[in-house]
PDB file of C-alpha atoms in Angstrom:
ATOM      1  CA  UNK J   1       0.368 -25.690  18.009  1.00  0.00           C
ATOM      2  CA  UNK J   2      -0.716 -26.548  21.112  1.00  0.00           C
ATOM      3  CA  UNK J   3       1.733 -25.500  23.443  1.00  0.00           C
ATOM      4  CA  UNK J   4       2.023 -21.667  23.474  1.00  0.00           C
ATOM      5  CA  UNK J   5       5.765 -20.475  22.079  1.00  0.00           C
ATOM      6  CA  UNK J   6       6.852 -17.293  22.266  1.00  0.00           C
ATOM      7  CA  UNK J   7       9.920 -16.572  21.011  1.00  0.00           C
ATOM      8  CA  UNK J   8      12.054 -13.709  19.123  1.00  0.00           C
ATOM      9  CA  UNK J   9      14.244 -13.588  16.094  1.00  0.00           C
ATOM     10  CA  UNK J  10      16.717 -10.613  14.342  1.00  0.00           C
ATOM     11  CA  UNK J  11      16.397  -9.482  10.837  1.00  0.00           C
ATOM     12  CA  UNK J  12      13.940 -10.825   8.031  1.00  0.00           C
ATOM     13  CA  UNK J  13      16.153 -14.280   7.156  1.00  0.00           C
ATOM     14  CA  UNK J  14      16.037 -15.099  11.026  1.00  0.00           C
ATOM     15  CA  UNK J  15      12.458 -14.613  10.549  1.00  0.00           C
ATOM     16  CA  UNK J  16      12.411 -17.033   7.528  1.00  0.00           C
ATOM     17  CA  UNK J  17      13.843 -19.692   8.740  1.00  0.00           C
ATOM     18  CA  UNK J  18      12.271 -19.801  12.358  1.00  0.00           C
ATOM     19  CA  UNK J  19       8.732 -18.803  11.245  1.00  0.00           C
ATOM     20  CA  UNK J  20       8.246 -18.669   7.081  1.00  0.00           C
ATOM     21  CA  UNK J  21       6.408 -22.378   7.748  1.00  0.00           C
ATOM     22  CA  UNK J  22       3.846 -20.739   9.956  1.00  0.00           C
ATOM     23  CA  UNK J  23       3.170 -18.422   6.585  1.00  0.00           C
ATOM     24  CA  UNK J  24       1.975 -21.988   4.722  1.00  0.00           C
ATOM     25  CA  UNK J  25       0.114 -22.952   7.840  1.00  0.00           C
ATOM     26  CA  UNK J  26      -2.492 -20.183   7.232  1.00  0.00           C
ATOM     27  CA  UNK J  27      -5.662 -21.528   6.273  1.00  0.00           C
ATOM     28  CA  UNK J  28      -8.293 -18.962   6.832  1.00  0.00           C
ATOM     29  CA  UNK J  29      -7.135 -15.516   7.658  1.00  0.00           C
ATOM     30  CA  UNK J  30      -3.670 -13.433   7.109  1.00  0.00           C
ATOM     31  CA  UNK J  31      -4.079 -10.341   8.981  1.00  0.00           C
ATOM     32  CA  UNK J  32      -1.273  -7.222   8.089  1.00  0.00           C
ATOM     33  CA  UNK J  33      -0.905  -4.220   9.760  1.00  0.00           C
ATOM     34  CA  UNK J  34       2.160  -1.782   9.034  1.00  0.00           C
ATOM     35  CA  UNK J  35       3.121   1.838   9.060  1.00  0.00           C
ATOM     36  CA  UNK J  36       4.496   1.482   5.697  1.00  0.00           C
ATOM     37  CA  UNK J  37       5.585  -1.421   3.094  1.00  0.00           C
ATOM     38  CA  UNK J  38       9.271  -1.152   4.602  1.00  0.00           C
ATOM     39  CA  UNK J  39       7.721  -3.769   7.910  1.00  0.00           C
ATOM     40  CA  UNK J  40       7.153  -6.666   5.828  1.00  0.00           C
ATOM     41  CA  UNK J  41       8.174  -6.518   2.700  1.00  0.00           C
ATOM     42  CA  UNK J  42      11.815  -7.087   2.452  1.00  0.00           C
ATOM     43  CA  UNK J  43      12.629  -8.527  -0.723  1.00  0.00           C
ATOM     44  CA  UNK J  44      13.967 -11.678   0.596  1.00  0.00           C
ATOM     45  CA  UNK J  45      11.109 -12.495   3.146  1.00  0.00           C
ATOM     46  CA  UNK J  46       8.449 -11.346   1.081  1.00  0.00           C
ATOM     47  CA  UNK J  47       9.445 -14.163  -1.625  1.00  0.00           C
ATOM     48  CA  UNK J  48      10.093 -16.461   0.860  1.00  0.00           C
ATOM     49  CA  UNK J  49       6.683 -16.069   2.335  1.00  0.00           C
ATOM     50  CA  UNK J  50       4.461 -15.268  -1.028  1.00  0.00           C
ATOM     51  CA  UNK J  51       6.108 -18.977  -1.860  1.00  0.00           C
ATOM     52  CA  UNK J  52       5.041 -20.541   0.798  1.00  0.00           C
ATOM     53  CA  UNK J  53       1.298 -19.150   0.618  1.00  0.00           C
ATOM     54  CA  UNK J  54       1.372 -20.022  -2.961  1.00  0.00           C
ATOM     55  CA  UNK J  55       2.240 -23.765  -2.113  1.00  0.00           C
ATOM     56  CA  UNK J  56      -1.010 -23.358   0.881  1.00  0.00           C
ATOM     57  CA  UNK J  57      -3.321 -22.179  -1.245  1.00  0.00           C
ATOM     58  CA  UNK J  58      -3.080 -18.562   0.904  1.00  0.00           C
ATOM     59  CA  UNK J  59      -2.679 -16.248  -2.115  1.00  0.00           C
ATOM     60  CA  UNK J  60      -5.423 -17.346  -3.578  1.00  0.00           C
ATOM     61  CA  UNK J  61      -7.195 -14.610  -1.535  1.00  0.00           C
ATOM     62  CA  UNK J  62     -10.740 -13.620  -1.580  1.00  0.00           C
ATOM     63  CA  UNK J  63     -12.039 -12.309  -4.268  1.00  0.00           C
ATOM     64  CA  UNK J  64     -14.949 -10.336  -2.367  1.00  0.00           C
ATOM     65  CA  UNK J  65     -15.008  -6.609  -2.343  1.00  0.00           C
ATOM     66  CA  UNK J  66     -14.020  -4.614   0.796  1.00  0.00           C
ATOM     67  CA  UNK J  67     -18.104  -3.656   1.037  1.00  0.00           C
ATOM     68  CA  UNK J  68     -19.049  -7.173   2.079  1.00  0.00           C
ATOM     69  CA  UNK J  69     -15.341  -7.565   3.851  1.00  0.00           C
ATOM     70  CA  UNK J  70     -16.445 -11.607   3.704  1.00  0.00           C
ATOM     71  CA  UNK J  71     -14.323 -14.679   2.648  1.00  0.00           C
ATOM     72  CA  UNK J  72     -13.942 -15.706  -0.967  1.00  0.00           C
ATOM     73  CA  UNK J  73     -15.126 -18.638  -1.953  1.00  0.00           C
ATOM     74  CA  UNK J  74     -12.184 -20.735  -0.892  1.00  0.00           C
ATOM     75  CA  UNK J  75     -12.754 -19.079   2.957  1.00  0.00           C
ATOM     76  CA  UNK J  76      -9.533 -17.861   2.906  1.00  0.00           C
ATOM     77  CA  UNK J  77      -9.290 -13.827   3.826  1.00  0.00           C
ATOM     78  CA  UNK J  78      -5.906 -11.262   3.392  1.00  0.00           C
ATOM     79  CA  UNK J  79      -6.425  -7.821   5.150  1.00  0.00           C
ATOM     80  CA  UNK J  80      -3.903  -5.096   4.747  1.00  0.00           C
ATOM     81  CA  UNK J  81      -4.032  -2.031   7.454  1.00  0.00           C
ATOM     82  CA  UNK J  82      -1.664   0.516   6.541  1.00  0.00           C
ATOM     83  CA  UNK J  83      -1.009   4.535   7.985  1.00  0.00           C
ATOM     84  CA  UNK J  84      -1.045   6.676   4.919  1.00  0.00           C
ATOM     85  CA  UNK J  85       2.467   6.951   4.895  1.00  0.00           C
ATOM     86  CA  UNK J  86       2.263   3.843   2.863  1.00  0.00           C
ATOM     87  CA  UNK J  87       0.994   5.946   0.150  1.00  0.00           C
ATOM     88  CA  UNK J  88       4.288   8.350   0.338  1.00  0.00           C
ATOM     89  CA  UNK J  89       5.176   7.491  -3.514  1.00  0.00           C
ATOM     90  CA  UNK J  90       3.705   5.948  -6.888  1.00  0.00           C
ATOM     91  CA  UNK J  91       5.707   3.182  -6.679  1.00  0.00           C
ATOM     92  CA  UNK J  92       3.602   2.197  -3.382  1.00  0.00           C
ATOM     93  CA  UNK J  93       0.578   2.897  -4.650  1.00  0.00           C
ATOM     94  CA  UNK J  94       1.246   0.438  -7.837  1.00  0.00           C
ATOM     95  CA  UNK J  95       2.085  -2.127  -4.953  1.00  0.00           C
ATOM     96  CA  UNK J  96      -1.296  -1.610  -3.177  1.00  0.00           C
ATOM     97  CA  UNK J  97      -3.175  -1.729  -6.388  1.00  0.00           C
ATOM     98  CA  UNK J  98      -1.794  -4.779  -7.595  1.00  0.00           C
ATOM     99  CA  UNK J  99      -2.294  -6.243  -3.963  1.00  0.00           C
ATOM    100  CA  UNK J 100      -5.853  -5.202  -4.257  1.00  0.00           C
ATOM    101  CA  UNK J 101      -6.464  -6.574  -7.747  1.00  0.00           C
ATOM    102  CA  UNK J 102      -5.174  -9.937  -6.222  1.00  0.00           C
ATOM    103  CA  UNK J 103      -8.020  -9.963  -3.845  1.00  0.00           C
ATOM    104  CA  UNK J 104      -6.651  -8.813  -0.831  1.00  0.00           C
ATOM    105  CA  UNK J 105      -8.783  -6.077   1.532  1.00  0.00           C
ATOM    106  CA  UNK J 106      -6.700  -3.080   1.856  1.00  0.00           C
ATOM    107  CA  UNK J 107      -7.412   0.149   4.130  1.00  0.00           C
ATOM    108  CA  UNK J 108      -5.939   2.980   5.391  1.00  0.00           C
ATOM    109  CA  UNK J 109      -6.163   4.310   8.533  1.00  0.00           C
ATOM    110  CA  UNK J 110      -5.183   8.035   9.959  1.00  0.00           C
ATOM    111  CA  UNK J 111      -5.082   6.549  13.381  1.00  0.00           C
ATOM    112  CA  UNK J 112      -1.835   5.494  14.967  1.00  0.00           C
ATOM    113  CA  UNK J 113      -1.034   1.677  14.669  1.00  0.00           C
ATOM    114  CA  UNK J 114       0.170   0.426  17.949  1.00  0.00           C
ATOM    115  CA  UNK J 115       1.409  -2.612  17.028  1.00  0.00           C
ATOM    116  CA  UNK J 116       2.580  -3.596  13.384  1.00  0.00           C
ATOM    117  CA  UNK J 117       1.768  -7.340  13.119  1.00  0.00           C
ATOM    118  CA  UNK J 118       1.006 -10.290  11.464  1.00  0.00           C
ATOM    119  CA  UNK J 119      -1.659 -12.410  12.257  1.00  0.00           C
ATOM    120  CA  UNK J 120      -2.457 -15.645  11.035  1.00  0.00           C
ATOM    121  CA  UNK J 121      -6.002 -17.470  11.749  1.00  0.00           C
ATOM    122  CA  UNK J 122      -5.996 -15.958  14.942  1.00  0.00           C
ATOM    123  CA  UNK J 123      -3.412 -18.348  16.205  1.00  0.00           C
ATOM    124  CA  UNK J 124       0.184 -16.788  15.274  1.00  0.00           C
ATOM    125  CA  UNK J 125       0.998 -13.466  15.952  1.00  0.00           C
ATOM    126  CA  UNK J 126       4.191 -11.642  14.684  1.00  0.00           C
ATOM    127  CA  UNK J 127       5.316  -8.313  16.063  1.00  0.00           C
ATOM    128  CA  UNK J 128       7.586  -6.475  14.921  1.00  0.00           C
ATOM    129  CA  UNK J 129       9.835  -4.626  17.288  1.00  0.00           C
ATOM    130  CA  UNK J 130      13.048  -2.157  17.276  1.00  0.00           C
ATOM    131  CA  UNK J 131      15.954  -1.760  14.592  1.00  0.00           C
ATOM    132  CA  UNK J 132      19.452  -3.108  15.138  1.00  0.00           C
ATOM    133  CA  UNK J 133      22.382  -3.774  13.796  1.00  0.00           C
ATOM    134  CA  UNK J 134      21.353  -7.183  12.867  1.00  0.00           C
ATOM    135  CA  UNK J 135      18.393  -6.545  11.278  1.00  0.00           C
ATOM    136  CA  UNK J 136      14.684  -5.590  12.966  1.00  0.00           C
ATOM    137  CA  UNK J 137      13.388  -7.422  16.224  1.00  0.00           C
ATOM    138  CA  UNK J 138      10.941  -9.644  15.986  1.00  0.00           C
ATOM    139  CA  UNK J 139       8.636 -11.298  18.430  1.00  0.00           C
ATOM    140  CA  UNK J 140       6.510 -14.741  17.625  1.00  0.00           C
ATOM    141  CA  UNK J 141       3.991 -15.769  19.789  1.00  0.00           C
ATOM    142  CA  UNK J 142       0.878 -18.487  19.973  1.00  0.00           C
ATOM    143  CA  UNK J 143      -0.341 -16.912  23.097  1.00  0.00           C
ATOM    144  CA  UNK J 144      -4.182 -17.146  22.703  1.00  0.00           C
ATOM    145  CA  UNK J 145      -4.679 -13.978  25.121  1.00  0.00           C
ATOM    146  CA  UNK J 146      -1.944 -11.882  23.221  1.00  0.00           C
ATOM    147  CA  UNK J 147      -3.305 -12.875  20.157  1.00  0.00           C
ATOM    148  CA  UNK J 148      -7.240 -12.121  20.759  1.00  0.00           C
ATOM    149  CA  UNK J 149      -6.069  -9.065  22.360  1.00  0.00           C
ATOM    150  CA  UNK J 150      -4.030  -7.899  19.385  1.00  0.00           C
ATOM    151  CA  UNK J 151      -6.502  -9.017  16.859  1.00  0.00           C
ATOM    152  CA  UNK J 152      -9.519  -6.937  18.544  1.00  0.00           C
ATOM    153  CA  UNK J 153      -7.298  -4.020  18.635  1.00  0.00           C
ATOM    154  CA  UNK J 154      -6.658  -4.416  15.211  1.00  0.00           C
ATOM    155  CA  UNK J 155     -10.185  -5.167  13.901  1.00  0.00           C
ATOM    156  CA  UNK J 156     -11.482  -2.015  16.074  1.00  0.00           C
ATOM    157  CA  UNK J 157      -9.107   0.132  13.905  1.00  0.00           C
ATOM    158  CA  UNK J 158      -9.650  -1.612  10.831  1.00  0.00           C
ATOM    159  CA  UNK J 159     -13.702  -0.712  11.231  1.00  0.00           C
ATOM    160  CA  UNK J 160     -12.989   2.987  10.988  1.00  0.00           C
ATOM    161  CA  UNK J 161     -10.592   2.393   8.547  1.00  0.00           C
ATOM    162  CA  UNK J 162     -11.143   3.556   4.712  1.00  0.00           C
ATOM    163  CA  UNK J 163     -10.835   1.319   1.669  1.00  0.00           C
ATOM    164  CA  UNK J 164      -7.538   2.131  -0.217  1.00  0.00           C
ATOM    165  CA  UNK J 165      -9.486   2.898  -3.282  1.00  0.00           C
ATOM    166  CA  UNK J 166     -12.054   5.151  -1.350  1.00  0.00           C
ATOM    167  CA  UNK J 167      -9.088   6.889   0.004  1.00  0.00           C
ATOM    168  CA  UNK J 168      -7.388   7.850  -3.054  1.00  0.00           C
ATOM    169  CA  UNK J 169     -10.377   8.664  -5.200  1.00  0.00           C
ATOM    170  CA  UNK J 170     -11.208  10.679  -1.975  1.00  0.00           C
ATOM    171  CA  UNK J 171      -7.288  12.849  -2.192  1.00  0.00           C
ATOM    172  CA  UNK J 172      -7.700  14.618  -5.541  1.00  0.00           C
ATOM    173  CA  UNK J 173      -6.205  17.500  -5.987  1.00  0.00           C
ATOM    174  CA  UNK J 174      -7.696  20.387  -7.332  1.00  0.00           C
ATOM    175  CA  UNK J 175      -6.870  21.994 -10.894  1.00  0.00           C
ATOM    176  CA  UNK J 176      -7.556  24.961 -12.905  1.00  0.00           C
ATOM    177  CA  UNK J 177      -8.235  24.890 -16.051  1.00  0.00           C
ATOM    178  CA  UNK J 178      -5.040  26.244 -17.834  1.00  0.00           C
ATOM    179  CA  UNK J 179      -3.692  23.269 -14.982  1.00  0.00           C
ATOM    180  CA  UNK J 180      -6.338  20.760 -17.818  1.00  0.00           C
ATOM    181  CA  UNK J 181      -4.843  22.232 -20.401  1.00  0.00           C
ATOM    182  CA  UNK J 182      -1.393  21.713 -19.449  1.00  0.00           C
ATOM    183  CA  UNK J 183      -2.257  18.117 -18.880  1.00  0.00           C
ATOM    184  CA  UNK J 184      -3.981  17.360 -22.128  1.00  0.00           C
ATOM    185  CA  UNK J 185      -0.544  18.688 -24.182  1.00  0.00           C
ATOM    186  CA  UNK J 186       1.354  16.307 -22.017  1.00  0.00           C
ATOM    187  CA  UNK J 187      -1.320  13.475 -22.779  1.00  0.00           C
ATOM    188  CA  UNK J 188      -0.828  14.660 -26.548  1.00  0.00           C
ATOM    189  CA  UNK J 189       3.033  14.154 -26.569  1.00  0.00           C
ATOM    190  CA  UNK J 190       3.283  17.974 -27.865  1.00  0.00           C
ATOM    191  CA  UNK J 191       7.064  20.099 -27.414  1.00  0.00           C
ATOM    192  CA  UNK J 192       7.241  22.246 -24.833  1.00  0.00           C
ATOM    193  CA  UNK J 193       7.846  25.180 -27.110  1.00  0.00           C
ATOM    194  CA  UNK J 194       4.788  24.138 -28.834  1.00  0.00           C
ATOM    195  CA  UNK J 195       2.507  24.307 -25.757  1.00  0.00           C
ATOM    196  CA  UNK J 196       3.632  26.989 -24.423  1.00  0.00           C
ATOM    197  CA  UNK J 197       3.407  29.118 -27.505  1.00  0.00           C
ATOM    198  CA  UNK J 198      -0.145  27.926 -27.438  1.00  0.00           C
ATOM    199  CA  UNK J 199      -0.720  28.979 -24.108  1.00  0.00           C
ATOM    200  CA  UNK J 200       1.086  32.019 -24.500  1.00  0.00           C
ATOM    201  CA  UNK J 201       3.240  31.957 -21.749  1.00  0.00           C
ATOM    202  CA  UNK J 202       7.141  31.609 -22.246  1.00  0.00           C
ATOM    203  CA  UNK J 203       8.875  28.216 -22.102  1.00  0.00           C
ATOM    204  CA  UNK J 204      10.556  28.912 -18.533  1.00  0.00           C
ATOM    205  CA  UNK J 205       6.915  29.634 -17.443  1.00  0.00           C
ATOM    206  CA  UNK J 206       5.116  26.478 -19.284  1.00  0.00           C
ATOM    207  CA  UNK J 207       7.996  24.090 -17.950  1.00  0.00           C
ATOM    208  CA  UNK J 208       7.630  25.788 -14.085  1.00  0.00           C
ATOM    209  CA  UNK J 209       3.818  25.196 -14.118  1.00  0.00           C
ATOM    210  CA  UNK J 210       4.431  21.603 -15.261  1.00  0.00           C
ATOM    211  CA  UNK J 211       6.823  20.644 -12.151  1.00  0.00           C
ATOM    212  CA  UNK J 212       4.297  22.636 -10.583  1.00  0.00           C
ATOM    213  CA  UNK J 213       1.400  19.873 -11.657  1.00  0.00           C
ATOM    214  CA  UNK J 214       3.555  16.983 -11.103  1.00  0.00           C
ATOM    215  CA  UNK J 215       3.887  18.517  -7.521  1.00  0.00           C
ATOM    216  CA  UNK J 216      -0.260  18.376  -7.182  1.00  0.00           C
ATOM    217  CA  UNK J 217      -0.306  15.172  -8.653  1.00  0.00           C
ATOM    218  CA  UNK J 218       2.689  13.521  -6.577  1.00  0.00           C
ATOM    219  CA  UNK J 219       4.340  12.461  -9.377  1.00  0.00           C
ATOM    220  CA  UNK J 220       7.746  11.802 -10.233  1.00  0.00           C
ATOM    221  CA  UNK J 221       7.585  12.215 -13.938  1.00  0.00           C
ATOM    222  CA  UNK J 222       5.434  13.236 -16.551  1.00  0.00           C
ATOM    223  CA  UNK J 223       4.703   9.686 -17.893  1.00  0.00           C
ATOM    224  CA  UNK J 224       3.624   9.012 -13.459  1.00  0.00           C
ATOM    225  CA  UNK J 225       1.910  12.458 -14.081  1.00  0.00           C
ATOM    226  CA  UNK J 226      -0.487  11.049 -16.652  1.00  0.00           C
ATOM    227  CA  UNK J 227      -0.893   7.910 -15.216  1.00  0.00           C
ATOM    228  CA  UNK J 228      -1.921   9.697 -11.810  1.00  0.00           C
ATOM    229  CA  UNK J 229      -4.181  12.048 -13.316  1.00  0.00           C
ATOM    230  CA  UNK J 230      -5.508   8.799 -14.949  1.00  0.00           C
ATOM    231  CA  UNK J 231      -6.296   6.862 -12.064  1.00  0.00           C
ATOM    232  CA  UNK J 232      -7.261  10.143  -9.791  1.00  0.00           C
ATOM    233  CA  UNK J 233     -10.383  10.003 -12.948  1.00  0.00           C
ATOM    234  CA  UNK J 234      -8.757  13.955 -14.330  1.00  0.00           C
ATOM    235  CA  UNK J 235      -9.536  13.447 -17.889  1.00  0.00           C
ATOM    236  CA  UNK J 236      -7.473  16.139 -20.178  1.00  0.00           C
ATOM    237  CA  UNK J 237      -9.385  18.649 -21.726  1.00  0.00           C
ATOM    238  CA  UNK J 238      -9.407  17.801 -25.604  1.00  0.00           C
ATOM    239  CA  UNK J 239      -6.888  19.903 -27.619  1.00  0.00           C
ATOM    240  CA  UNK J 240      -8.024  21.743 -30.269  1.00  0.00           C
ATOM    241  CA  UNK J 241      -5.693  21.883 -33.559  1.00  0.00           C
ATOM    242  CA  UNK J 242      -4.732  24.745 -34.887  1.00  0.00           C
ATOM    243  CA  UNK J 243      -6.295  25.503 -38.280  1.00  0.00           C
TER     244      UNK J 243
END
């Protein structure tokens, strides 16, 4: 583009049909930074646009680990910046991971985002604004000095930013050991009367401690529990049968 546009749209199909062709234009850099995953990934838009950087050649995304933070080997770069309230459930984290498996950068920051944007080659910018009843604001400019101003606010922040995996291997809770041993009869698929008669505590008490490690381990079930523990690297204690 060579006449600088700035212009705004409502809700995410507004947003689609005004701007999801500057998505395919991307051709070296897609820059994200949200509070959470609620910003840009609506379920319509986020098709519409994961499409369109399919058909580009976007999403295939570099393959290069956050440590060298450098282009893949087709030059093309995806960084994520997200507040930890992106991290609020497992479901989120699964999303993060996967995004991170598919070569995107991801990391976390604890300071305050003061815009949440999309940037794209450092020529498109994408703000998002206020709710309303039609759907969140959105503003879409080629301005070169909004956009270099922007993007060096947002690279400044994503310097002292932490790599989503460093993050999470970095928030693991602490647990005892009858906490272990809890975990290893879940990981062995044993009753609850069964576990707690080998831990000699009564059933009420087994079954409270449980809800009480699904708590530490911000899970949402036991199957989320194990997987958690899993990826947080809290092997089970091995059971030992009774004779």
């Amino acid at each position: 583009m060579r006449n600088e546009q700035v212009f705004s749209v409502q809700g995410d199909a507004e947003l689609v049909a005004r701007a999801g062709h500057l998505f395919e234009s991307a051709q070296t850099e897609f820059v994200c930074a949200a509070r959470d995953l609620n910003t840009w990934s609506q379920p319509e838009a986020r098709a519409v646009i994961g499409a369109r950087m399919a058909a580009s050649g976007a999403s295939a995304a570099s393959g290069a680990s956050d440590a060298s933070d450098a282009p893949g080997a087709s030059g093309f770069i995806t960084r994520k910046l997200l507040s930890p309230v992106a991290l609020a459930d497992e479901e989120a984290r699964a999303h993060l991971r996967q995004v991170r498996r598919a070569g995107a950068l991801v990391r976390i920051s604890g300071s305050r985002l003061p815009h949440e944007t999309i940037l794209i080659d450092r020529r498109v910018m994408i703000l998002a604004g206020r709710e309303t009843p039609t759907g969140r604001e959105y503003t879409v400019t080629t301005s070169r000095t909004l956009v270099d101003g922007v993007h060096s606010m947002f690279r400044a922040i994503w310097d002292a930013a932490v790599d989503l995996d460093t993050y999470l291997s970095g928030d693991v809770p602490h647990l005892d050991a009858e906490a272990r041993v809890i975990l290893a009869a879940l990981a062995s698929g044993r009753t609850d009367e069964s576990a707690a008669k080998r831990l000699g505590v009564p059933l009420r008490t087994y079954r409270r401690r449980v809800a009480d490690l699904m708590v530490k381990l911000e899970a949402d079930s036991r199957f989320q529990a194990g997987l958690r523990a899993g990826e947080l690297g809290l092997t089970p204690v091995a059971s030992r049968r009774s004779p």
